[in-house]
Tab-separated table of N, CA and C in Angstrom:
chain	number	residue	atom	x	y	z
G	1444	UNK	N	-3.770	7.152	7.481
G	1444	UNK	CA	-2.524	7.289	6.783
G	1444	UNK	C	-2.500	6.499	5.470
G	1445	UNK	N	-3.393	5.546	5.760
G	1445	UNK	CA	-3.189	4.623	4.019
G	1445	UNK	C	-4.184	4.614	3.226
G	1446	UNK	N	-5.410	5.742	3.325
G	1446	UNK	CA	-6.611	5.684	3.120
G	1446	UNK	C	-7.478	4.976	3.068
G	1447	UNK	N	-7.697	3.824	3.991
G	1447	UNK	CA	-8.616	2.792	4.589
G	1447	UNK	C	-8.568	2.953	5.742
G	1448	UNK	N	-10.133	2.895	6.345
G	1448	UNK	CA	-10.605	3.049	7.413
G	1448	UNK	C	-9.831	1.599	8.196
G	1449	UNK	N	-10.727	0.964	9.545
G	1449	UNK	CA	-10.105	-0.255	10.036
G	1449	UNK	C	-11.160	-1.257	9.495
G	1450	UNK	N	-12.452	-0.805	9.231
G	1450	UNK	CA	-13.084	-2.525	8.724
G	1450	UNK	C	-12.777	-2.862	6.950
G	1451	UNK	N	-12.258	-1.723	6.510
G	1451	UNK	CA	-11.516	-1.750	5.258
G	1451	UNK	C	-10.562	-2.878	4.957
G	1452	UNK	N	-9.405	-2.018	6.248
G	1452	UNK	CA	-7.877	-2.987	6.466
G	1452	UNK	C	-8.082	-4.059	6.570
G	1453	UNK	N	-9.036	-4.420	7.507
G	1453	UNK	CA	-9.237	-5.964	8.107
G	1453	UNK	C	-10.164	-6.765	6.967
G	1454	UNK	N	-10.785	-6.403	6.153
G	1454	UNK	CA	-11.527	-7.087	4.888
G	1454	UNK	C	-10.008	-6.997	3.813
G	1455	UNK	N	-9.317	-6.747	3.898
G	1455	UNK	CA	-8.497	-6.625	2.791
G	1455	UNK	C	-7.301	-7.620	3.318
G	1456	UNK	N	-7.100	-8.016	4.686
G	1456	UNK	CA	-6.552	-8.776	5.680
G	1456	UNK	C	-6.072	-9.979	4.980
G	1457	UNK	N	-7.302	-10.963	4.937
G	1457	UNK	CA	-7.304	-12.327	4.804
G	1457	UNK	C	-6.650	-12.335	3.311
G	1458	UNK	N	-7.173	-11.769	2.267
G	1458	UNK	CA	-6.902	-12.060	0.609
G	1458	UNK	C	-5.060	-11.649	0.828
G	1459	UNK	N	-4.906	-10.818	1.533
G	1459	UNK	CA	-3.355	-10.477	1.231
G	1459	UNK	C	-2.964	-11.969	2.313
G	1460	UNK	N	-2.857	-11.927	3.493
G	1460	UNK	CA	-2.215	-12.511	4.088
G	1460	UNK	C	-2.216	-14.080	3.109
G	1461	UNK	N	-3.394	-14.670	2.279
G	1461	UNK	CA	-2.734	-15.948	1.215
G	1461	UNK	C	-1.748	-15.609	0.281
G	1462	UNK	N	-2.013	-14.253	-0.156
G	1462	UNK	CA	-1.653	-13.898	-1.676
G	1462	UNK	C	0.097	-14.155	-1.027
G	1463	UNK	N	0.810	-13.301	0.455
G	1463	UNK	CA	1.752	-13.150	0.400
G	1463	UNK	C	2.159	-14.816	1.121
G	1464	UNK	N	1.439	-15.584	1.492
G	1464	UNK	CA	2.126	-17.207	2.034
G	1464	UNK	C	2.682	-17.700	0.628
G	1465	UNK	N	1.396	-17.137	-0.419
G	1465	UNK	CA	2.136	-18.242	-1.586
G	1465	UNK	C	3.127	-17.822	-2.445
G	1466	UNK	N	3.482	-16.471	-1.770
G	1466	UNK	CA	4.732	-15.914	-2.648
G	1466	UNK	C	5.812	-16.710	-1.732
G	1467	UNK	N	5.488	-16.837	-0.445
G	1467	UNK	CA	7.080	-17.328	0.056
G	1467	UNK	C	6.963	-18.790	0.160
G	1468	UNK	N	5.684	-19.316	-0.211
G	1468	UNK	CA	5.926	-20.854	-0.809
G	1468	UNK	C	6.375	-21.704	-2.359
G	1469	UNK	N	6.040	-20.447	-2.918
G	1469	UNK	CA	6.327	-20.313	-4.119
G	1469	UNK	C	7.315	-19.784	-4.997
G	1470	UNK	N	8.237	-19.986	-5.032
G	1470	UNK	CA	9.678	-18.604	-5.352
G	1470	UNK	C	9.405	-18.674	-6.802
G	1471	UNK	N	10.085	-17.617	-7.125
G	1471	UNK	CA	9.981	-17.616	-9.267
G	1471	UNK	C	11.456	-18.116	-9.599
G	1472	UNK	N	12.266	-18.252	-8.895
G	1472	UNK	CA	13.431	-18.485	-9.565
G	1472	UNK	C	13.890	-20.125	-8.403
G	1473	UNK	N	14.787	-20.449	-9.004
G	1473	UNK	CA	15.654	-21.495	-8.241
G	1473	UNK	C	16.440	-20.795	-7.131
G	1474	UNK	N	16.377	-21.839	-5.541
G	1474	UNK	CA	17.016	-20.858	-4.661
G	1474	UNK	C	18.783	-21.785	-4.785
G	1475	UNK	N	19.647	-20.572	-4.662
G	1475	UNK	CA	20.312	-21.142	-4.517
G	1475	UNK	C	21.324	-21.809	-2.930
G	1476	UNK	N	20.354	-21.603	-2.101
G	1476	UNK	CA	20.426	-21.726	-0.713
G	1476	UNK	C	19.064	-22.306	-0.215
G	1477	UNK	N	19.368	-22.970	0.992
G	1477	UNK	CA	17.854	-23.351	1.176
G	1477	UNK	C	16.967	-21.984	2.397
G	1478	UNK	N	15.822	-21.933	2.721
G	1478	UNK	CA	14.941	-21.319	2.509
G	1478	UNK	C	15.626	-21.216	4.190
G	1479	UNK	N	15.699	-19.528	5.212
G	1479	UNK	CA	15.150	-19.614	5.942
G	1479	UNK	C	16.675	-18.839	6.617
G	1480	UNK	N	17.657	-19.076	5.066
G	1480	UNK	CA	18.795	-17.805	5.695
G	1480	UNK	C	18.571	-16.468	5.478
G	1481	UNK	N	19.662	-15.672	5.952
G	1481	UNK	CA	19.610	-14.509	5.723
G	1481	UNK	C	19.077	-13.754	6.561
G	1482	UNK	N	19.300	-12.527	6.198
G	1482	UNK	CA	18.143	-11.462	7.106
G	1482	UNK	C	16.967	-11.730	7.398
G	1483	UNK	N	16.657	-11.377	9.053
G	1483	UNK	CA	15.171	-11.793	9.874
G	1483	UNK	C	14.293	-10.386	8.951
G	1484	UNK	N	12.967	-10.896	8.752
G	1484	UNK	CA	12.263	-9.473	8.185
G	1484	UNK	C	12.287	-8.719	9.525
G	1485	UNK	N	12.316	-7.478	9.266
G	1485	UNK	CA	12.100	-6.181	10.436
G	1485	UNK	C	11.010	-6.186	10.390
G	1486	UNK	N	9.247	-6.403	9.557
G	1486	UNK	CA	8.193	-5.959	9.695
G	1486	UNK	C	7.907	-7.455	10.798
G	1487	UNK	N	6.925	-7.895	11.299
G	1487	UNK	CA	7.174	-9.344	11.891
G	1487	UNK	C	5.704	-9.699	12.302
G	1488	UNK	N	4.590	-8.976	11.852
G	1488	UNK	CA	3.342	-9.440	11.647
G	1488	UNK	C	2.716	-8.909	10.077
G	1489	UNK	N	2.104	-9.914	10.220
G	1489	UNK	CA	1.172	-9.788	8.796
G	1489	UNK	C	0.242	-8.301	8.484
G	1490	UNK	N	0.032	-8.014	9.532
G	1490	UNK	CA	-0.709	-6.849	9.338
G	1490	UNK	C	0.345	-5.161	9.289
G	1491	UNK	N	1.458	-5.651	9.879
G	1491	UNK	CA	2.515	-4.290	9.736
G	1491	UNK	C	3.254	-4.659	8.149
G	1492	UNK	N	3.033	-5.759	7.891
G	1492	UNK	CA	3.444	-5.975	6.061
G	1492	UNK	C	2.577	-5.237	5.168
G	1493	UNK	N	1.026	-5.391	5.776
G	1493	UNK	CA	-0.106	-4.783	5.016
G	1493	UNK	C	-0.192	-3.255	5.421
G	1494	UNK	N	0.568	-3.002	6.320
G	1494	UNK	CA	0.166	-1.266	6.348
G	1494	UNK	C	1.265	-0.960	5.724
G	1495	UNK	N	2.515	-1.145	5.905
G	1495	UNK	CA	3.624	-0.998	5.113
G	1495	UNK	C	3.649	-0.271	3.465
G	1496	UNK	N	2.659	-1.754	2.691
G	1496	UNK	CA	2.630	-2.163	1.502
G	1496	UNK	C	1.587	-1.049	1.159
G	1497	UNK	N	0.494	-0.727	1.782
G	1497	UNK	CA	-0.450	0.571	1.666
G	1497	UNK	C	0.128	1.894	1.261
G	1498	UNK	N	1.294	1.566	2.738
G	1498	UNK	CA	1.328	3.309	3.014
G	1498	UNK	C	2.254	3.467	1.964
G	1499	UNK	N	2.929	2.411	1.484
G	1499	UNK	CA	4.368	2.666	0.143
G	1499	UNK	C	3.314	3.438	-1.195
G	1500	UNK	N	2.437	2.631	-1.755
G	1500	UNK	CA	1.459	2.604	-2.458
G	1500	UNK	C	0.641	3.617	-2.633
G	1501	UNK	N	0.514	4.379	-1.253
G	1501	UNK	CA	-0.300	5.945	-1.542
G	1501	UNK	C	0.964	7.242	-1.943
């Protein structure tokens, strides 16, 4: 469905799963709340973020 096989997905695994820690360690703007309100994500593993982000992308 996202045109990667599974030893594809899983080599492409590790580089996303940092790329996206240091987006949520890292914000671009000032929060104006502290970190950890709000809506629970619906995706809730790292790897249904990465098929997600694929399948949007094809």
């Amino acid at each position: 469905m996202t045109g990667l096989n599974r030893q594809a997905f899983e080599s492409l695994l590790p580089s996303f799963t940092q790329a996206y820690q240091d987006s949520q360690n890292k914000p671009e703007k000032r929060r104006k709340r502290a970190p950890g309100g709000g809506r629970k994500a619906t995706l809730q593993t790292i790897e249904s973020k990465l098929f997600y982000s694929l399948f949007g992308c094809k």
